[in-house]
Short mmCIF file of C-alpha atoms and ligand atoms in Angstrom, two decimals:
data_model
loop_
_atom_site.label_atom_id
_atom_site.label_comp_id
_atom_site.label_asym_id
_atom_site.label_seq_id
_atom_site.Cartn_x
_atom_site.Cartn_y
_atom_site.Cartn_z
CA MET A 224 40.87 9.10 26.07
CA THR A 225 39.06 5.80 26.30
CA THR A 226 37.61 4.92 29.67
CA ALA A 227 39.01 2.07 31.75
CA SER A 228 35.88 0.08 30.99
CA ASP A 229 36.32 0.51 27.20
CA ALA A 230 40.00 -0.44 27.44
CA LEU A 231 39.21 -3.57 29.47
CA ALA A 232 36.55 -4.66 26.96
CA ALA A 233 39.02 -4.07 24.10
CA ALA A 234 41.65 -6.12 25.95
CA ALA A 235 39.23 -9.03 26.42
CA ASP A 236 38.44 -8.74 22.73
CA ALA A 237 42.15 -8.99 21.77
CA ALA A 238 42.53 -11.96 24.15
CA ARG A 239 40.14 -13.93 21.92
CA LEU A 240 43.23 -14.58 19.76
CA ALA A 241 44.98 -16.54 22.52
CA PRO A 242 45.88 -20.19 21.89
CA SER A 243 43.80 -22.85 23.63
CA VAL A 244 43.68 -26.63 23.68
CA HIS A 245 41.79 -27.76 20.53
CA ASN A 246 40.83 -24.08 20.15
CA THR A 247 38.13 -24.55 22.80
CA GLN A 248 38.50 -20.92 24.01
CA PRO A 249 37.30 -21.94 27.48
CA TRP A 250 37.15 -18.40 28.91
CA ARG A 251 34.58 -15.79 29.78
CA TRP A 252 35.18 -12.13 30.69
CA VAL A 253 33.04 -9.71 32.68
CA VAL A 254 33.84 -5.98 32.56
CA ARG A 255 32.57 -4.17 35.63
CA GLY A 256 33.68 -0.53 35.86
CA ASP A 257 37.45 -0.53 36.18
CA THR A 258 37.74 -4.30 36.66
CA LEU A 259 37.85 -7.23 34.28
CA GLU A 260 37.08 -10.71 35.58
CA LEU A 261 38.25 -13.90 33.90
CA SER A 262 36.48 -17.21 34.50
CA ALA A 263 36.84 -20.67 32.99
CA VAL A 264 33.90 -22.13 31.06
CA PRO A 265 33.54 -25.81 32.02
CA GLU A 266 31.10 -26.38 29.12
CA ARG A 267 34.09 -25.98 26.81
CA GLN A 268 36.39 -28.23 28.87
CA LEU A 269 37.64 -31.45 27.27
CA ARG A 270 36.08 -33.91 29.72
CA GLU A 271 37.99 -36.94 28.41
CA GLN A 272 41.38 -35.49 27.57
CA ASP A 273 41.45 -32.87 30.30
CA ALA A 274 39.29 -34.25 33.12
CA ASP A 275 40.99 -32.12 35.81
CA GLY A 276 40.74 -28.96 33.72
CA ARG A 277 44.48 -28.28 33.72
CA LEU A 278 44.65 -27.43 30.04
CA MET A 279 41.42 -25.44 30.31
CA VAL A 280 42.94 -23.23 33.03
CA LEU A 281 46.26 -23.10 31.18
CA SER A 282 44.39 -21.82 28.10
CA CYS A 283 42.69 -19.19 30.29
CA GLY A 284 46.16 -18.15 31.50
CA ALA A 285 47.22 -17.55 27.90
CA ALA A 286 44.11 -15.40 27.41
CA LEU A 287 44.91 -13.45 30.60
CA HIS A 288 48.43 -12.86 29.30
CA HIS A 289 47.05 -11.56 25.98
CA ALA A 290 44.60 -9.22 27.74
CA LEU A 291 47.43 -7.73 29.80
CA VAL A 292 49.54 -7.26 26.66
CA ALA A 293 46.63 -5.40 25.02
CA LEU A 294 46.16 -3.17 28.09
CA ALA A 295 49.88 -2.35 28.24
CA ALA A 296 49.78 -1.45 24.52
CA GLU A 297 47.13 1.16 25.34
CA GLY A 298 49.23 2.54 28.21
CA TRP A 299 47.16 1.05 31.04
CA ARG A 300 48.97 0.07 34.22
CA CYS A 301 47.04 -2.75 35.88
CA GLU A 302 46.92 -4.73 39.08
CA VAL A 303 46.02 -8.39 38.85
CA GLU A 304 44.60 -10.63 41.55
CA ARG A 305 44.64 -14.35 40.96
CA PRO A 306 42.30 -15.92 43.55
CA ALA A 307 42.70 -19.68 43.98
CA GLY A 308 39.10 -20.36 42.85
CA GLU A 309 36.69 -18.57 40.49
CA PRO A 310 37.07 -16.04 39.04
CA LEU A 311 40.53 -17.10 37.98
CA ALA A 312 41.74 -13.52 37.78
CA VAL A 313 40.58 -9.96 38.40
CA VAL A 314 42.38 -7.23 36.45
CA ARG A 315 42.02 -3.66 37.73
CA ALA A 316 42.96 -0.78 35.44
CA VAL A 317 44.85 1.55 37.76
CA GLU A 318 46.45 4.33 35.76
CA HIS A 319 46.66 5.51 32.17
CA THR A 320 50.06 6.62 30.90
CA PRO A 321 51.47 7.27 27.40
CA ALA A 322 51.85 3.96 25.55
CA ASP A 323 55.35 2.57 25.04
CA PRO A 324 56.16 1.59 21.39
CA HIS A 325 57.64 -1.71 22.62
CA ASP A 326 54.30 -2.61 24.23
CA MET A 327 52.46 -1.59 21.04
CA HIS A 328 54.72 -3.91 19.04
CA ARG A 329 53.87 -6.78 21.38
CA LEU A 330 50.19 -6.32 20.56
CA GLN A 331 51.05 -6.69 16.86
CA LEU A 332 52.92 -9.94 17.59
CA LEU A 333 49.86 -11.25 19.38
CA ARG A 334 47.82 -10.66 16.23
CA VAL A 335 50.18 -12.67 13.99
CA ARG A 336 50.98 -15.55 16.40
CA ARG A 337 49.59 -18.92 15.39
CA THR A 338 50.21 -22.65 15.75
CA ASP A 339 52.34 -23.91 12.86
CA ARG A 340 52.19 -27.68 12.32
CA ARG A 341 54.32 -27.63 9.16
CA ALA A 342 57.70 -29.36 9.23
CA VAL A 343 60.44 -27.13 10.61
CA THR A 344 63.41 -26.17 8.45
CA GLU A 345 67.02 -27.37 8.81
CA GLU A 346 67.84 -24.12 10.59
CA PRO A 347 67.83 -24.58 14.37
CA VAL A 348 66.59 -22.03 16.86
CA THR A 349 69.78 -20.40 18.15
CA PRO A 350 70.89 -20.83 21.78
CA GLU A 351 70.36 -17.10 22.23
CA VAL A 352 66.72 -17.34 21.11
CA LEU A 353 66.21 -20.44 23.28
CA GLU A 354 67.47 -18.41 26.24
CA ALA A 355 65.07 -15.58 25.32
CA LEU A 356 62.19 -18.10 25.26
CA ALA A 357 63.21 -19.49 28.66
CA ALA A 358 63.33 -15.92 29.99
CA GLY A 359 59.84 -15.35 28.55
CA ALA A 360 58.57 -18.45 30.38
CA ARG A 361 60.16 -17.21 33.64
CA ARG A 362 58.57 -13.76 33.25
CA GLY A 363 55.22 -15.49 32.91
CA GLY A 364 55.77 -17.56 36.06
CA ALA A 365 57.03 -20.97 34.83
CA ARG A 366 60.25 -22.50 33.50
CA LEU A 367 61.49 -24.15 30.35
CA HIS A 368 63.58 -27.29 30.23
CA VAL A 369 65.10 -27.91 26.80
CA LEU A 370 65.58 -31.65 26.22
CA ASP A 371 68.92 -33.16 25.26
CA ARG A 372 69.15 -35.72 22.43
CA ASP A 373 68.57 -38.76 24.67
CA GLN A 374 65.56 -37.11 26.27
CA VAL A 375 64.12 -36.31 22.82
CA LEU A 376 64.27 -40.01 22.00
CA GLN A 377 62.53 -40.82 25.29
CA LEU A 378 59.91 -38.20 24.47
CA ALA A 379 59.36 -39.78 21.06
CA VAL A 380 58.57 -43.12 22.73
CA MET A 381 56.35 -41.43 25.32
CA ILE A 382 54.36 -39.61 22.65
CA GLU A 383 53.99 -42.78 20.64
CA HIS A 384 52.44 -44.39 23.72
CA SER A 385 50.17 -41.50 24.67
CA GLY A 386 49.01 -41.14 21.04
CA GLU A 387 48.32 -44.86 20.79
CA ALA A 388 46.39 -44.89 24.10
CA GLN A 389 44.26 -41.97 22.90
CA ARG A 390 43.60 -43.57 19.52
CA ARG A 391 42.44 -46.76 21.23
CA ASP A 392 40.05 -44.88 23.52
CA GLU A 393 36.72 -44.51 21.77
CA ARG A 394 35.50 -41.65 23.99
CA MET A 395 38.66 -39.65 23.45
CA ARG A 396 38.41 -40.21 19.71
CA ALA A 397 34.80 -39.02 19.72
CA GLU A 398 35.72 -35.95 21.77
CA THR A 399 38.52 -35.00 19.37
CA ALA A 400 36.23 -35.50 16.39
CA GLY A 401 33.81 -32.99 17.97
CA TRP A 402 36.45 -30.26 18.03
CA VAL A 403 38.77 -30.96 15.12
CA GLY A 404 38.43 -30.99 11.34
CA GLY A 405 36.16 -29.43 8.71
CA GLU A 406 35.50 -25.70 8.46
CA ARG A 407 34.39 -24.93 12.02
CA PRO A 408 31.59 -22.41 11.35
CA GLY A 409 30.78 -22.21 15.07
CA GLY A 410 33.97 -20.25 15.74
CA THR A 411 35.74 -22.93 17.83
CA GLY A 412 37.91 -25.97 17.13
CA VAL A 413 40.79 -26.70 14.77
CA PRO A 414 39.83 -26.48 11.08
CA ALA A 415 41.25 -28.79 8.40
CA SER A 416 43.17 -25.79 6.99
CA ALA A 417 45.42 -25.78 10.12
CA LEU A 418 46.21 -29.51 9.88
CA PRO A 419 48.83 -31.07 7.60
CA VAL A 420 47.62 -33.14 4.64
CA GLU A 421 49.99 -35.72 5.99
CA ASN A 422 51.89 -35.51 9.27
CA PRO A 423 55.57 -34.76 8.55
CA ARG A 424 57.92 -37.74 9.12
CA THR A 425 59.43 -36.75 12.43
CA THR A 426 61.27 -38.40 15.33
CA VAL A 427 58.68 -37.04 17.74
CA ALA A 428 55.25 -37.51 16.17
CA GLU A 429 52.89 -34.59 15.83
CA ARG A 430 49.48 -35.14 17.33
CA ASP A 431 47.33 -37.43 15.20
CA PHE A 432 43.93 -35.75 15.25
CA GLY A 433 42.47 -38.58 13.16
CA VAL A 434 40.96 -36.28 10.51
CA PRO A 435 42.30 -35.19 7.11
CA GLY A 436 43.94 -31.78 6.85
CA THR A 437 44.60 -29.50 3.88
CA LEU A 438 47.80 -27.71 4.96
CA ALA A 439 50.91 -28.35 2.82
CA ALA A 440 53.32 -29.36 5.57
CA GLY A 441 56.53 -29.73 3.55
CA GLU A 442 58.96 -32.59 3.21
CA GLY A 443 61.11 -31.74 6.19
CA HIS A 444 62.05 -33.67 9.27
CA ASP A 445 62.37 -32.46 12.86
CA ASN A 446 66.13 -33.02 13.08
CA ALA A 447 66.74 -29.33 13.72
CA ALA A 448 63.82 -28.89 16.14
CA ASN A 449 64.26 -28.44 19.87
CA TYR A 450 61.81 -30.01 22.26
CA ALA A 451 61.17 -28.50 25.66
CA ILE A 452 58.98 -28.99 28.72
CA LEU A 453 57.19 -26.00 30.18
CA TYR A 454 57.08 -26.73 33.90
CA GLY A 455 56.77 -25.20 37.33
CA ASP A 456 56.74 -25.79 41.08
CA GLY A 457 53.07 -26.59 41.65
CA ASP A 458 50.18 -28.62 40.31
CA GLU A 459 47.19 -26.50 41.37
CA ARG A 460 44.91 -24.14 39.45
CA PRO A 461 47.02 -20.99 40.11
CA ASP A 462 50.06 -22.89 38.80
CA TRP A 463 48.25 -23.90 35.58
CA LEU A 464 47.07 -20.31 35.16
CA ALA A 465 50.67 -19.11 35.51
CA ALA A 466 51.72 -21.81 33.01
CA GLY A 467 49.31 -20.27 30.50
CA GLU A 468 50.68 -16.79 31.11
CA ALA A 469 54.17 -18.22 30.63
CA LEU A 470 53.11 -19.92 27.39
CA GLY A 471 51.67 -16.62 26.11
CA GLU A 472 54.85 -14.72 26.95
CA LEU A 473 57.14 -17.41 25.51
CA TRP A 474 55.08 -17.63 22.30
CA LEU A 475 55.06 -13.86 21.78
CA THR A 476 58.83 -13.82 22.26
CA ALA A 477 59.15 -16.68 19.75
CA THR A 478 56.96 -14.88 17.20
CA GLY A 479 59.12 -11.76 17.52
CA ARG A 480 62.29 -13.84 16.99
CA GLY A 481 61.03 -15.86 14.01
CA ALA A 482 60.66 -19.13 15.94
CA ALA A 483 57.67 -21.46 15.52
CA VAL A 484 56.03 -23.08 18.54
CA LEU A 485 53.97 -26.26 18.46
CA PRO A 486 52.42 -27.40 21.75
CA LEU A 487 52.14 -31.16 22.23
CA SER A 488 49.78 -31.82 25.10
CA SER A 489 48.89 -35.51 24.74
CA PRO A 490 51.72 -36.65 27.09
CA VAL A 491 50.39 -34.40 29.88
CA GLU A 492 46.80 -35.53 29.29
CA LEU A 493 47.52 -39.12 30.40
CA GLU A 494 48.77 -39.91 33.91
CA PHE A 495 51.41 -42.48 32.88
CA THR A 496 53.17 -40.17 30.45
CA ARG A 497 52.75 -37.15 32.73
CA ALA A 498 54.57 -39.15 35.43
CA ALA A 499 57.30 -40.04 32.90
CA LEU A 500 57.73 -36.34 32.04
CA ARG A 501 57.94 -35.56 35.73
CA ARG A 502 60.73 -38.11 36.11
CA MET A 503 62.49 -36.42 33.18
CA LEU A 504 62.44 -33.25 35.27
CA GLY A 505 64.16 -35.15 38.09
CA ASP A 506 60.90 -35.13 40.09
CA VAL A 507 61.50 -31.49 41.03
CA GLY A 508 58.86 -29.84 38.87
CA TRP A 509 55.39 -30.36 37.41
CA PRO A 510 55.17 -30.62 33.62
CA TYR A 511 52.50 -28.42 32.03
CA LEU A 512 53.12 -28.77 28.31
CA VAL A 513 55.62 -30.14 25.80
CA LEU A 514 56.70 -27.68 23.11
CA ARG A 515 58.38 -28.18 19.75
CA LEU A 516 60.51 -25.16 18.89
CA GLY A 517 61.82 -24.64 15.39
CA VAL A 518 62.14 -22.29 12.45
CA ALA A 519 59.32 -22.49 9.92
CA ASP A 520 59.88 -22.10 6.18
CA PRO A 521 59.77 -18.33 5.55
CA GLU A 522 59.26 -18.87 1.78
CA HIS A 523 55.82 -20.42 2.12
CA ALA A 524 52.66 -19.14 3.71
CA GLY A 525 51.87 -20.59 7.13
CA PRO A 526 48.44 -21.85 8.09
CA PRO A 527 45.57 -19.35 8.08
CA HIS A 528 44.26 -18.11 11.41
CA THR A 529 41.90 -20.45 13.21
CA PRO A 530 38.35 -19.22 13.94
CA ARG A 531 37.27 -17.50 17.12
CA LEU A 532 34.04 -17.01 19.07
CA THR A 533 32.58 -13.51 18.76
CA SER A 534 33.13 -10.83 21.40
CA GLU A 535 29.47 -11.11 22.40
CA GLU A 536 29.94 -14.81 23.10
CA VAL A 537 32.81 -14.34 25.54
CA ILE A 538 32.54 -10.79 26.96
CA THR A 539 29.81 -9.27 29.15
CA VAL A 540 29.96 -5.57 29.97
CA GLU A 541 27.96 -4.80 33.11
CA GLU A 542 26.63 -1.28 33.55
C1 FMN B 74 47.12 -26.04 26.33
C2 FMN B 74 47.28 -26.23 24.85
C3 FMN B 74 47.49 -27.51 24.34
C4 FMN B 74 47.63 -27.71 22.96
N1 FMN B 74 47.91 -28.97 22.48
C5 FMN B 74 48.15 -29.15 21.16
C6 FMN B 74 48.53 -30.44 20.65
O1 FMN B 74 48.69 -31.41 21.40
N2 FMN B 74 48.74 -30.56 19.32
C7 FMN B 74 48.60 -29.51 18.45
O2 FMN B 74 48.80 -29.69 17.26
N3 FMN B 74 48.22 -28.27 18.91
C8 FMN B 74 48.02 -28.08 20.24
N4 FMN B 74 47.68 -26.82 20.71
C9 FMN B 74 47.47 -25.71 19.77
C10 FMN B 74 45.99 -25.38 19.64
O3 FMN B 74 45.33 -26.37 18.89
C11 FMN B 74 45.84 -23.98 19.03
O4 FMN B 74 46.32 -23.03 19.93
C12 FMN B 74 44.40 -23.63 18.67
O5 FMN B 74 43.91 -24.50 17.69
C13 FMN B 74 44.26 -22.19 18.18
O6 FMN B 74 45.03 -21.99 17.02
P1 FMN B 74 46.19 -20.88 16.96
O7 FMN B 74 47.19 -21.22 18.05
O8 FMN B 74 46.78 -21.04 15.60
O9 FMN B 74 45.56 -19.55 17.21
C14 FMN B 74 47.54 -26.60 22.08
C15 FMN B 74 47.34 -25.32 22.61
C16 FMN B 74 47.23 -25.12 23.98
C17 FMN B 74 47.05 -23.73 24.52
#
């Protein structure tokens, strides 16, 4: 049997595959005996687009979710503390039991999950799958509001404005250029291979990263896509961490059900569009992320996996 310490290090290793804003991977893990500590890494925070660190903490939440999935797949029962400051979370391996095949399958889903920026097909995500995704978000500690047709049109306008504001801002453009495009040999950022050659012609625009991509995105439209807001009750660090755990759980559920998820974070990065999203939620919740939900073309290969930092770069095992 592996020791708790080995299992925690392996879980942190699997969590390297978690999604993060611009693939910044802003997390660091310390294994100490039977505990695993997660901290944010401000050096990999997007200072212009994410000045308050919301998306950094949200990304760490997705990594925490993935680590817990990996521990469950090995049969480890864990307790998790989420202090309000740093570290963001402390996972304690409590008991080892025989692994459940369902949990092992979830670890496989984590390994195939990816961001798919290709056009979605004409086939919509079924109401039953949408409900499963909403349940996934609730399990993670947040909620999902699926937009109606009028709200999608409002979102399209909002995203046009947030995209335009970001394109006009020289510092934001420079920041994006530092993380996106090319081959990314340093193990972070979004490579050209994950970006469409040309953004699909959609009602709600995909993020314009301002650099050429090499991914064949297809002719399609987004007529059959659903757009949703991941949201919750609070706007503090523990809430953003929970939002990341919810995103991880929703995305794994989507991967298992053949649905493609594309996060669109530019409207939450700017205050005026974040306020507009909040109004869309009737002022009762805090928006964390906009998501496009659709069915990707099963006939063609999706984008290759994006690079990751090495284990040594993000995990420290203390004796
Ligand atoms: C908080 C957050 C915000 C993101 N925002 C966007 C976005 O606005 N546009 C986009 O195309 N991808 C977005 N992504 C997807 C990331 O770029 C992606 O997760 C990362 O490049 C790693 O690639 P992978 O998901 O394929 O593993 C976001 C992801 C997260 C977690």
